[in-house]
XYZ file of C-alpha atoms in Angstrom:
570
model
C 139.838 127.151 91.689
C 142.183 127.410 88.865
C 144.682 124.392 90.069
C 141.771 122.287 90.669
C 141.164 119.453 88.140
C 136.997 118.830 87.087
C 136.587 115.965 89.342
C 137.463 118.116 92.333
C 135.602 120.935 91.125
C 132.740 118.331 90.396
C 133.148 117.006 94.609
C 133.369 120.724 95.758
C 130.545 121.653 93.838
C 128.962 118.733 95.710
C 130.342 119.790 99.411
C 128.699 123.069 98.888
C 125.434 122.006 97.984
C 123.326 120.717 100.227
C 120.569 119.106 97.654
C 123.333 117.377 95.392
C 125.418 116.417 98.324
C 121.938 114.853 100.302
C 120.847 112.971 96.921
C 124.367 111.389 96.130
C 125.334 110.481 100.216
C 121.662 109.807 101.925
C 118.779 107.101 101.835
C 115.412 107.435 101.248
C 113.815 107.181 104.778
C 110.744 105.194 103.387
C 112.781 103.094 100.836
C 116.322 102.104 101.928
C 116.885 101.012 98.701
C 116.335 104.070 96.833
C 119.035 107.154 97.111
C 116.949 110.678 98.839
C 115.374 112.537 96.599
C 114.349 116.256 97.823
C 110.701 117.623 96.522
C 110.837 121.131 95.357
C 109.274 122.456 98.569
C 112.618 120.835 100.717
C 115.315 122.208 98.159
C 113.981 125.481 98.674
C 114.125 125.158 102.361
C 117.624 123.569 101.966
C 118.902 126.458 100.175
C 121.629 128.581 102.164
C 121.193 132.102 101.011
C 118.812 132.697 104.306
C 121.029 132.127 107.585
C 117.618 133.082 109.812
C 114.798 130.518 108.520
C 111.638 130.590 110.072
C 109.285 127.718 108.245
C 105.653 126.621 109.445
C 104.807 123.131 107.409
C 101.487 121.051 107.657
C 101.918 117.542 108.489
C 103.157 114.808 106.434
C 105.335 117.146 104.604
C 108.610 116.129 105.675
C 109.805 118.655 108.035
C 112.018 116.850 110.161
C 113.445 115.089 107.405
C 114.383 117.984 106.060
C 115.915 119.400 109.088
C 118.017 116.257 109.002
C 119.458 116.257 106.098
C 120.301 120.240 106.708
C 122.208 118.786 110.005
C 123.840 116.214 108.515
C 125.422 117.906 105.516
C 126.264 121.082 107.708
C 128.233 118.313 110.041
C 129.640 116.469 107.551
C 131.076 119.434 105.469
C 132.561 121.708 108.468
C 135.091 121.014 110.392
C 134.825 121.477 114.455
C 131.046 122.681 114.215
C 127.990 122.093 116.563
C 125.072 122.054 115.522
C 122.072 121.799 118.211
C 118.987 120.536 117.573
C 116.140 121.462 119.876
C 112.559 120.506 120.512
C 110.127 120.595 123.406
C 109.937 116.759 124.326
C 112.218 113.555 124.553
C 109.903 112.309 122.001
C 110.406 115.295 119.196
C 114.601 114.505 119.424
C 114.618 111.203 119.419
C 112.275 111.355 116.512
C 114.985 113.654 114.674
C 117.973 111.670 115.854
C 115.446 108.227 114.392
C 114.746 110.257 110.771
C 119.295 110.554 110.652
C 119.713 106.367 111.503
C 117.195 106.163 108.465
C 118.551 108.976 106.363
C 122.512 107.536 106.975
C 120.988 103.871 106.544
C 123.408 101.573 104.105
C 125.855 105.000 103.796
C 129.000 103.161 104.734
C 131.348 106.273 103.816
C 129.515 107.995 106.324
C 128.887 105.379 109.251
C 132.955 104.962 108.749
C 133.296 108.974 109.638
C 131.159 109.025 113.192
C 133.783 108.491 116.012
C 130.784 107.931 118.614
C 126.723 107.670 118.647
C 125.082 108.040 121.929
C 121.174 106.820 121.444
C 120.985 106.921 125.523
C 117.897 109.225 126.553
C 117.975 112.815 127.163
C 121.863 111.888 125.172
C 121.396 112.155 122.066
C 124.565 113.276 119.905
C 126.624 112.400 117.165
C 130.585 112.904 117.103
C 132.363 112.499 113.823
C 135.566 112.545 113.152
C 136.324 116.220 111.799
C 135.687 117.181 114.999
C 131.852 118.133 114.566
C 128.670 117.454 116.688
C 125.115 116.987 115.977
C 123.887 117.283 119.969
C 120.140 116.981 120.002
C 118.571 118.998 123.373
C 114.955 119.471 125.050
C 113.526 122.253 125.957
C 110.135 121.919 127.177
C 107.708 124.624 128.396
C 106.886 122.748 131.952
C 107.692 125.118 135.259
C 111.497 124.468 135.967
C 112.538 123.372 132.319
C 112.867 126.874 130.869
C 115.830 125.942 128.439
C 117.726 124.565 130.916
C 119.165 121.747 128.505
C 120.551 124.142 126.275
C 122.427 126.319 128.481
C 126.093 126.473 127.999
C 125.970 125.648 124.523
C 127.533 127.678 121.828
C 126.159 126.136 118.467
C 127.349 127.322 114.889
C 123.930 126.179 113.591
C 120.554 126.323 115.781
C 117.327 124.210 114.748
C 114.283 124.435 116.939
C 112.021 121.815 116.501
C 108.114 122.409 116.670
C 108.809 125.595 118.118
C 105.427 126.866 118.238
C 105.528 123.796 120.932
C 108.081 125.607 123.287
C 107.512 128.291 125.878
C 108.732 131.686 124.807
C 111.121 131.860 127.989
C 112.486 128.418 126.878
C 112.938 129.982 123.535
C 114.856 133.254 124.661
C 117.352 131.084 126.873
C 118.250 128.942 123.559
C 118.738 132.223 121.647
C 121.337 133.512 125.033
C 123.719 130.552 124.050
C 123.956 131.898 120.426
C 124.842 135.809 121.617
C 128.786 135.350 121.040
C 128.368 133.887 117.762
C 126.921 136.540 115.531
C 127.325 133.623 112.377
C 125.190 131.100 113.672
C 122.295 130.025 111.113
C 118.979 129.601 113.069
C 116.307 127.126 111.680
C 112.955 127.644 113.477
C 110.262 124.994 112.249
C 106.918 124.529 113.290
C 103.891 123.455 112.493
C 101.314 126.459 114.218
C 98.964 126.436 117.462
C 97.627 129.432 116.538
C 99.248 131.315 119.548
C 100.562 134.849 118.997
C 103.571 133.663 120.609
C 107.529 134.093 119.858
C 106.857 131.812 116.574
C 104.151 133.680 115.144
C 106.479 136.730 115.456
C 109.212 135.378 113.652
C 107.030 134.183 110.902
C 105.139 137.354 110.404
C 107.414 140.104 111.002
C 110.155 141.092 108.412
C 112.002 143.297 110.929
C 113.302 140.150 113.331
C 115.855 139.093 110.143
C 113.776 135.923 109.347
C 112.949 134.506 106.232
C 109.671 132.874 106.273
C 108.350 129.845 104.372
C 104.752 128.422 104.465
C 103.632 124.994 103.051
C 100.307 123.725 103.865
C 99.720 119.914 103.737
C 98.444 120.093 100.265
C 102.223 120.506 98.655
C 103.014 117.062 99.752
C 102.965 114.710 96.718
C 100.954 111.532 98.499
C 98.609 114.200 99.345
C 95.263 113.339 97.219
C 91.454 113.745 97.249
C 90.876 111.106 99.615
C 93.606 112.108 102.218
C 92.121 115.431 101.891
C 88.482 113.997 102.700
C 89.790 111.896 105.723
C 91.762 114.931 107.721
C 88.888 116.671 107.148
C 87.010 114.066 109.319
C 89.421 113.705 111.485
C 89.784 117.451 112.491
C 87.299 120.236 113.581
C 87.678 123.449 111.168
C 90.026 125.580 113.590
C 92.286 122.438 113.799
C 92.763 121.654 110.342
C 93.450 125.257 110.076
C 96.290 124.829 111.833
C 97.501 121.493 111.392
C 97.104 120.874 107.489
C 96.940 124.835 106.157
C 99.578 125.518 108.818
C 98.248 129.342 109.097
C 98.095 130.793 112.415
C 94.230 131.578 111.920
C 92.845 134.638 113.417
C 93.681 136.181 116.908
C 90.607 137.274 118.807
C 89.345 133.653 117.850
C 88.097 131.648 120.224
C 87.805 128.016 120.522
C 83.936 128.043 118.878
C 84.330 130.900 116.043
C 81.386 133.346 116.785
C 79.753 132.654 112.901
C 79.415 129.265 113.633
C 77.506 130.457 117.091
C 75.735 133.017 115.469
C 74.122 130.321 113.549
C 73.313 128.406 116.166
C 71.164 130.978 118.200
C 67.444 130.561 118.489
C 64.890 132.785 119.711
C 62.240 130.141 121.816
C 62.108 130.299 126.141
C 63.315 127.429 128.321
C 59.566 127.297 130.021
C 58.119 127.221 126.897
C 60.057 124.720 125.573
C 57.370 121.267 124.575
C 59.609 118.089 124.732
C 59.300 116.724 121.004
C 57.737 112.943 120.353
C 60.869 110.654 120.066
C 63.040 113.046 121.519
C 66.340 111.947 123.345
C 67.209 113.609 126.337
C 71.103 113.847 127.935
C 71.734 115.975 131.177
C 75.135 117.410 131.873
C 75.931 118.436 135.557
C 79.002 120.305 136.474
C 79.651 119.756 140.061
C 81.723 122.422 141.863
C 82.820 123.303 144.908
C 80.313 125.421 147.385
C 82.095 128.855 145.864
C 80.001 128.055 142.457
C 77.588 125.503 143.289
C 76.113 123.146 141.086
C 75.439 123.781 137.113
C 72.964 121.954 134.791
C 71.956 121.698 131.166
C 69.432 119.430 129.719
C 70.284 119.229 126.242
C 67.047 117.338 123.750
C 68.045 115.310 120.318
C 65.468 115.883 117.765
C 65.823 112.571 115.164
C 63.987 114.145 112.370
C 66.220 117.038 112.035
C 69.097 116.183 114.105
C 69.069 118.604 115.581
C 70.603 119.161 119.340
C 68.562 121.979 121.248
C 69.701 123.179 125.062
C 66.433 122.964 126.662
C 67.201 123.791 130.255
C 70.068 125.528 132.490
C 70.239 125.914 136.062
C 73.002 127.629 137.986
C 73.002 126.551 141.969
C 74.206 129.323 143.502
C 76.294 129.332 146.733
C 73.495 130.865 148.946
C 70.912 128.007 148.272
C 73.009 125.194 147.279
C 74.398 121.958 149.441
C 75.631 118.634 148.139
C 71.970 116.658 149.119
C 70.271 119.767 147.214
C 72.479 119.295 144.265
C 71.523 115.361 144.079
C 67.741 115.955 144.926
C 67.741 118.555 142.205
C 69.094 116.232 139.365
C 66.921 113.556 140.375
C 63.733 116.111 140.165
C 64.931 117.243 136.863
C 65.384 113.847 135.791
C 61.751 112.982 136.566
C 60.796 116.188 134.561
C 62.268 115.268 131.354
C 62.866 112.195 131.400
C 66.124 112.282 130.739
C 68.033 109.021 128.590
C 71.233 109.646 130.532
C 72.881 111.617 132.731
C 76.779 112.717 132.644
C 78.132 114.175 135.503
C 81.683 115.529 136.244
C 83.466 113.520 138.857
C 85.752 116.252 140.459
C 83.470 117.726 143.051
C 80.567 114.735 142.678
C 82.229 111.521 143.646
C 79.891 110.876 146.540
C 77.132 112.539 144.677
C 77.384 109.795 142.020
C 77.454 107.223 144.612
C 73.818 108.702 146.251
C 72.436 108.876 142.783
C 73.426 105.131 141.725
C 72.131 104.587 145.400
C 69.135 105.854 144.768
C 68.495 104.248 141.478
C 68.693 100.714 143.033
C 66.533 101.525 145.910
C 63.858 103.446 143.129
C 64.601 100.615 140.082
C 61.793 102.218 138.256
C 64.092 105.502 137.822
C 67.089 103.790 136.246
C 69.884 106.491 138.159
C 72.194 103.686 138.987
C 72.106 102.922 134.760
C 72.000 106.316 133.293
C 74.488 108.389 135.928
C 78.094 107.571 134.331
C 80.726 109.898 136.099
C 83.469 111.624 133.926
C 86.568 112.937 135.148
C 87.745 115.889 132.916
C 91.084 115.532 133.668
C 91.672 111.787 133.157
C 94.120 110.761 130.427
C 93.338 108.359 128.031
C 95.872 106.879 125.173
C 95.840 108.644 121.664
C 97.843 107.692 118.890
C 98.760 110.742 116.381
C 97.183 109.367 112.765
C 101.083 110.239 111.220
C 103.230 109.709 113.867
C 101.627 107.218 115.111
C 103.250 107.887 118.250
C 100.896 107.203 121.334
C 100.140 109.824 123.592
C 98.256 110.633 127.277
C 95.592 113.221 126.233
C 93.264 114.669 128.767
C 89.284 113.572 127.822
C 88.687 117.431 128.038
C 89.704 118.375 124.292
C 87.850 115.125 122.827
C 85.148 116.873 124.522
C 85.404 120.087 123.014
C 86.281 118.519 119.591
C 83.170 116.889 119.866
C 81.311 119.676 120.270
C 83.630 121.999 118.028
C 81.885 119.311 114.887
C 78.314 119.766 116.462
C 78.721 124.022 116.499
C 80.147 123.924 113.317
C 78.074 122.328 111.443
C 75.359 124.274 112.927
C 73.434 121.075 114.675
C 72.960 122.808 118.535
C 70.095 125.434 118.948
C 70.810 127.610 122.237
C 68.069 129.872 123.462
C 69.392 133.582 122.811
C 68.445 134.568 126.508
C 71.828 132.624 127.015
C 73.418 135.405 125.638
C 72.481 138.041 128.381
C 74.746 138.038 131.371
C 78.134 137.049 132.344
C 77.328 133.492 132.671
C 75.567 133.097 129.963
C 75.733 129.552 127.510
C 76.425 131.572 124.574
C 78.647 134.207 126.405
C 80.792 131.228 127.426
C 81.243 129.594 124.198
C 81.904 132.859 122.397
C 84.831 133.515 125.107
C 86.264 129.572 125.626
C 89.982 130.097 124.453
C 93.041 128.128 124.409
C 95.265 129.924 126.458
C 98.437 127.998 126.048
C 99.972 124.469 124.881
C 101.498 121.767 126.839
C 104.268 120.263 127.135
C 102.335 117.405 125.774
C 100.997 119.058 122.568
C 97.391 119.172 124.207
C 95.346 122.222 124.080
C 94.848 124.301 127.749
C 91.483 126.237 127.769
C 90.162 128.868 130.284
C 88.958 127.587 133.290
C 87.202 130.861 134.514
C 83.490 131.116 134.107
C 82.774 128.186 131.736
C 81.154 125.525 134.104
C 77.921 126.064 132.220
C 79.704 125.197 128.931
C 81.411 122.181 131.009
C 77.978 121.192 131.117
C 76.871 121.707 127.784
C 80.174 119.900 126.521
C 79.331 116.781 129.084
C 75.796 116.208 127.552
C 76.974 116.577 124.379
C 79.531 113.572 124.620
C 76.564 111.907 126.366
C 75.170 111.687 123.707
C 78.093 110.634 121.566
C 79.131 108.139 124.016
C 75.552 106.615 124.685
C 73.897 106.219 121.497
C 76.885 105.952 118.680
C 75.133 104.796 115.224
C 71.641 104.922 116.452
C 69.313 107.805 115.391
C 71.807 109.242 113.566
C 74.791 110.231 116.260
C 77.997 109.926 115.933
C 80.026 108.162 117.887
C 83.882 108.927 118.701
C 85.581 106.059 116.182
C 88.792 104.726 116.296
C 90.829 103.783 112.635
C 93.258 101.144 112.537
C 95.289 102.018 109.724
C 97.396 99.383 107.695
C 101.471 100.060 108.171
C 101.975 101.867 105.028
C 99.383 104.580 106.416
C 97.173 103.791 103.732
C 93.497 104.755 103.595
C 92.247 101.183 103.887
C 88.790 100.033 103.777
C 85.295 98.849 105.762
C 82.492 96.473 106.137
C 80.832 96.114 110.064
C 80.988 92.721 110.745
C 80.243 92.522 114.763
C 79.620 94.901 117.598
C 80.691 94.361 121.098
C 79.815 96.464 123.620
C 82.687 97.760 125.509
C 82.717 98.419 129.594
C 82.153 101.711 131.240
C 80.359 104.353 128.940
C 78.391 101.928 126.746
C 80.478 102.418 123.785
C 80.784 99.634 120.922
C 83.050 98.516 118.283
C 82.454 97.494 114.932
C 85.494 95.748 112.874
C 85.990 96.213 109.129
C 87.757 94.807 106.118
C 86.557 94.952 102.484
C 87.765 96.976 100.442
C 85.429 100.415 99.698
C 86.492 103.881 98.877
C 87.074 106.382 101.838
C 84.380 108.246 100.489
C 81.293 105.450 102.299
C 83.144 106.176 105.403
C 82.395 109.818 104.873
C 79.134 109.369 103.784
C 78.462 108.135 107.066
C 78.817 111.304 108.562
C 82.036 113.851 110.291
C 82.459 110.950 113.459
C 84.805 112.375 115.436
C 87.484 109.722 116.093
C 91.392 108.649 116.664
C 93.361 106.774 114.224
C 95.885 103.965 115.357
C 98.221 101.687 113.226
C 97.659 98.196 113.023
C 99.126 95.675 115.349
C 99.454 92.296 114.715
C 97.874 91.537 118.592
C 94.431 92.554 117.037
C 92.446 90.124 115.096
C 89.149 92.313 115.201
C 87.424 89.754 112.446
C 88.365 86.488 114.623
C 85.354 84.518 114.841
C 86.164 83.388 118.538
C 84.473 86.640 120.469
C 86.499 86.056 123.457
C 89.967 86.294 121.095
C 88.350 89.201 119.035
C 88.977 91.512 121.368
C 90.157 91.979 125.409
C 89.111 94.831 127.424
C 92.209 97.113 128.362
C 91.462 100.728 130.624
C 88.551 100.592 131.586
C 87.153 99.116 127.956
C 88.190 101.610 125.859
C 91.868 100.419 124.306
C 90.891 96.526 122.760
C 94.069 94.261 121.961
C 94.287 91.427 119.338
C 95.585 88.141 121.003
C 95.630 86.339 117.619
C 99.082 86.974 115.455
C 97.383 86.673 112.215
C 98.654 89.738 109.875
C 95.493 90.870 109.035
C 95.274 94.744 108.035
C 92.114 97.137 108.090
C 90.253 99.376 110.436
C 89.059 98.846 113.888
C 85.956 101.506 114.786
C 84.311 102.120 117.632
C 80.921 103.925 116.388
């Protein structure tokens, strides 16, 4: 150090520091023409004393930046190093690999220095020309994908992307490849399920070597009131929990948190039971195959109070249940209460729907072939994450339990407490509906054992979201455009046109109000999309407003006008 003069001791200083070397070589990511600047949160997590890292981050806090700019000084300041980068999808890589173009954007010294760039999928690597790698790899949690990318790989530096993500078995066959090199730096990021799984370990026990860092949502510096307000509505408790805290949340949890149930038990008798003046009336029915039968609940809206109280259960057992019993049985119960809809699952009822929609024409005064709308819980339908805005096939079984997560939570279903006695119980399957693992996909995985009752209870429920958004005070599933700078725009309902298949509507909206009326309206569960410039919501042309896409429930804007704002269906 002695023979060095003060500029070389000022560029070694650099070379060995990954903050100063990141805020005089990379680009901002949002704003090419402004240098990187780390937030306080990222230099600590770009600090090298720790070679075993385990950090869980809320969203929008730049995580995978982060990890990039770790990767690409490591690379650019070793000679004849790998460093592997691994997450559970195509899409988590390439979204790393993306963050590095950005990061690297306009850094000529530094484009000059990679020998070779594959962007080819399930390729993704960089080469540079001191002979190290940045070689991005997945390793999903799917049967048969157990790691298998990574295999063969000896890395001097190991990042796991969204680890919480991966299958533990996935996980341990990444950690083989690193057995020979005892000085390989690990970087485990997530942001947490809530899983006790190999991530939650790492994070919470001392004794594996890791150092752990937490940093909820909150630490980000665009995070404000009003972003605060709207992930609150976009999220039920247990999710925010996860996904803007980032804490694991507690263990024996289930999916509805048993003080939020314990509020919602009442002590009244199904035969009892008076149907109230005004009152709204949705039936769920879980068809099954003969080993279970046929399950029913009758769920009544109360307007004044609003208020959603289960006012009837039935469980067709094996020994006195057929198909044509099932159907009659719904159609008597129908009579009975009068019932303003009726959502049935489609696995098991196909034909059943058919009879029922048969019967309706042939008995017009019933209205079956109007109010029976099938729903197949394990249908996809497009979702677009409100900060990635990457879209996404999620199954219509968590919407449903979201929507019913908001309804428990804030306290709005009654359930008799006689549902509480017995295996099969309503309340006795909420209190033990769990998530028991993650998908590939990111989407939740529940229990399937002895919750057709609840299946029930959850397709009423979304009856009544779906049928009767913005009247009487329900809340329909709503769907925000946002403008490209994922800013929280603004609203004014313009129009409403009803969309195909579920009776569902969308309003457009464009002045500018706080985010705070949107709240006011009430906790709608809902997605959040960018804008496009194919939608032209506020065209006066109906026909060019909006076109019908899968089944109604995905609109397009034909016009080209740049128009920004939301887009909600209520």
């Amino acid at each position: 150090m002695r023979d060095l003069t003060t500029e070389e001791r000022r560029i070694l200083k650099v070379l060995m520091d990954p903050i100063l070397w990141a805020e005089q070589n990379l680009t901002n990511p949002k704003d090419p023409s402004e240098p990187f600047k780390a937030r306080w949160y990222q230099k600590e997590l770009l600090d090298q004393r720790y070679k075993r890292k385990a950090i869980r981050m809320g969203r929008q806090t730049g995580k995978t930046t982060t990890l990039a700019v770790d990767a690409l000084w490591y690379a650019f300041t070793h000679q004849n190093k790998l460093c592997e980068i691994c997450a559970p999808e195509e899409k988590h890589v390439e979204k790393v690999f993306k963050e590095i173009e950005f990061l690297t954007r306009g850094q000529e010294h530094l484009l000059g220095s990679i020998k070779r760039w594959s962007r080819s999928r399930g390729n993704h690597s960089i080469s540079l020309s001191n002979g190290s790698e940045i070689k991005g790899l997945t390793a999903g949690s799917s049967a048969g994908r157990k790691g298998v990318g990574t295999r063969g790989q000896s890395p001097s530096r190991l990042y796991l992307d969204e680890a919480d993500y991966m299958d533990d078995r996935s996980i341990e066959a990444i950690m083989a490849s690193i057995i020979s090199d005892s000085d390989c730096s690990i970087w485990i990021s997530s942001t947490p399920t809530g899983l006790r799984k190999y991530f939650y370990n790492v994070c919470t026990d001392p004794a594996l070597g890791y150092h752990s860092y937490h940093y909820p949502s909150s630490v980000s510096p665009e995070w404000n009131e009003e972003v605060e307000e709207y992930f609150k509505l976009f999220y039920h408790s247990s999710v925010y929990q996860h996904e803007i805290e980032a804490e694991f949340g507690e263990a024996d949890e289930g999916v509805f948190a048993n003080h939020h149930i314990d509020k919602c038990i009442g002590s009244y008798h199904y035969a009892d039971y008076e149907l109230t003046d005004g009152g709204i009336r949705v039936m769920g029915v879980d068809w099954n195959a003969s080993k279970v039968g046929t399950v029913i609940c009758i769920v009544e809206y109360t307007p004044s109070n609003g208020i959603f109280t289960v006012i009837y259960t039935e469980i067709m057992k094996k020994k006195d249940f057929t198909q044509n019993r099932g159907v009659r049985r719904v159609i008597d119960l129908d009579k009975q209460y009068k019932c303003h809809a009726i959502y049935v699952d489609r696995g098991y009822g196909e034909k059943n729907i058919e009879d029922l929609h048969l019967y309706g024409m042939n008995n017009p005064a019933s209205g079956m072939h109007q109010k029976v709308k099938g729903v197949d819980p394990s249908s996809t339908v497009d979702i677009q994450d409100p900060v990635t805005r990457e879209i996404t096939k999620l199954p219509i079984k968590p919407y449903m339990v979201n929507n019913a997560c908001r309804v428990i939570e804030e306290h709005k279903l009654r359930v008799s407490k006689l549902e509480e006695k017995g295996r099969s119980g309503l309340i006795r399957q909420l209190r033990n509906f769990k998530i028991e693992r993650i998908g590939i996909h990111g989407q939740f995985v529940y229990s399937k054992s002895n919750c057709h009752l609840l299946m029930a209870l959850l397709l009423a429920l979304y009856g009544f979201s779906n049928e009767f958004g913005n009247k009487d005070g329900f809340r329909k599933p709503i769907t925000i455009i946002m403008n490209k700078q994922f800013r929280i725009g603004s609203y004014k309902p313009i129009d409403r046109t009803s969309a195909i298949d579920g009776g569902s509507s969308s309003i457009a909206m464009n002045t500018r109000k706080p985010l705070s009326a949107l709240v006011n309206l009430g906790k709608y569960p809902h997605t959040v999309v960018p804008w496009s410039s194919r939608m032209n919501p506020w065209d006066d042309d109906p026909d060019k407003r909006f076109s019908p896409l899968r089944r109604g429930k995905v609109y397009v804007r034909r016009s080209k006008l740049p128009q920004r704002g939301y887009r909600s269906n209520f």
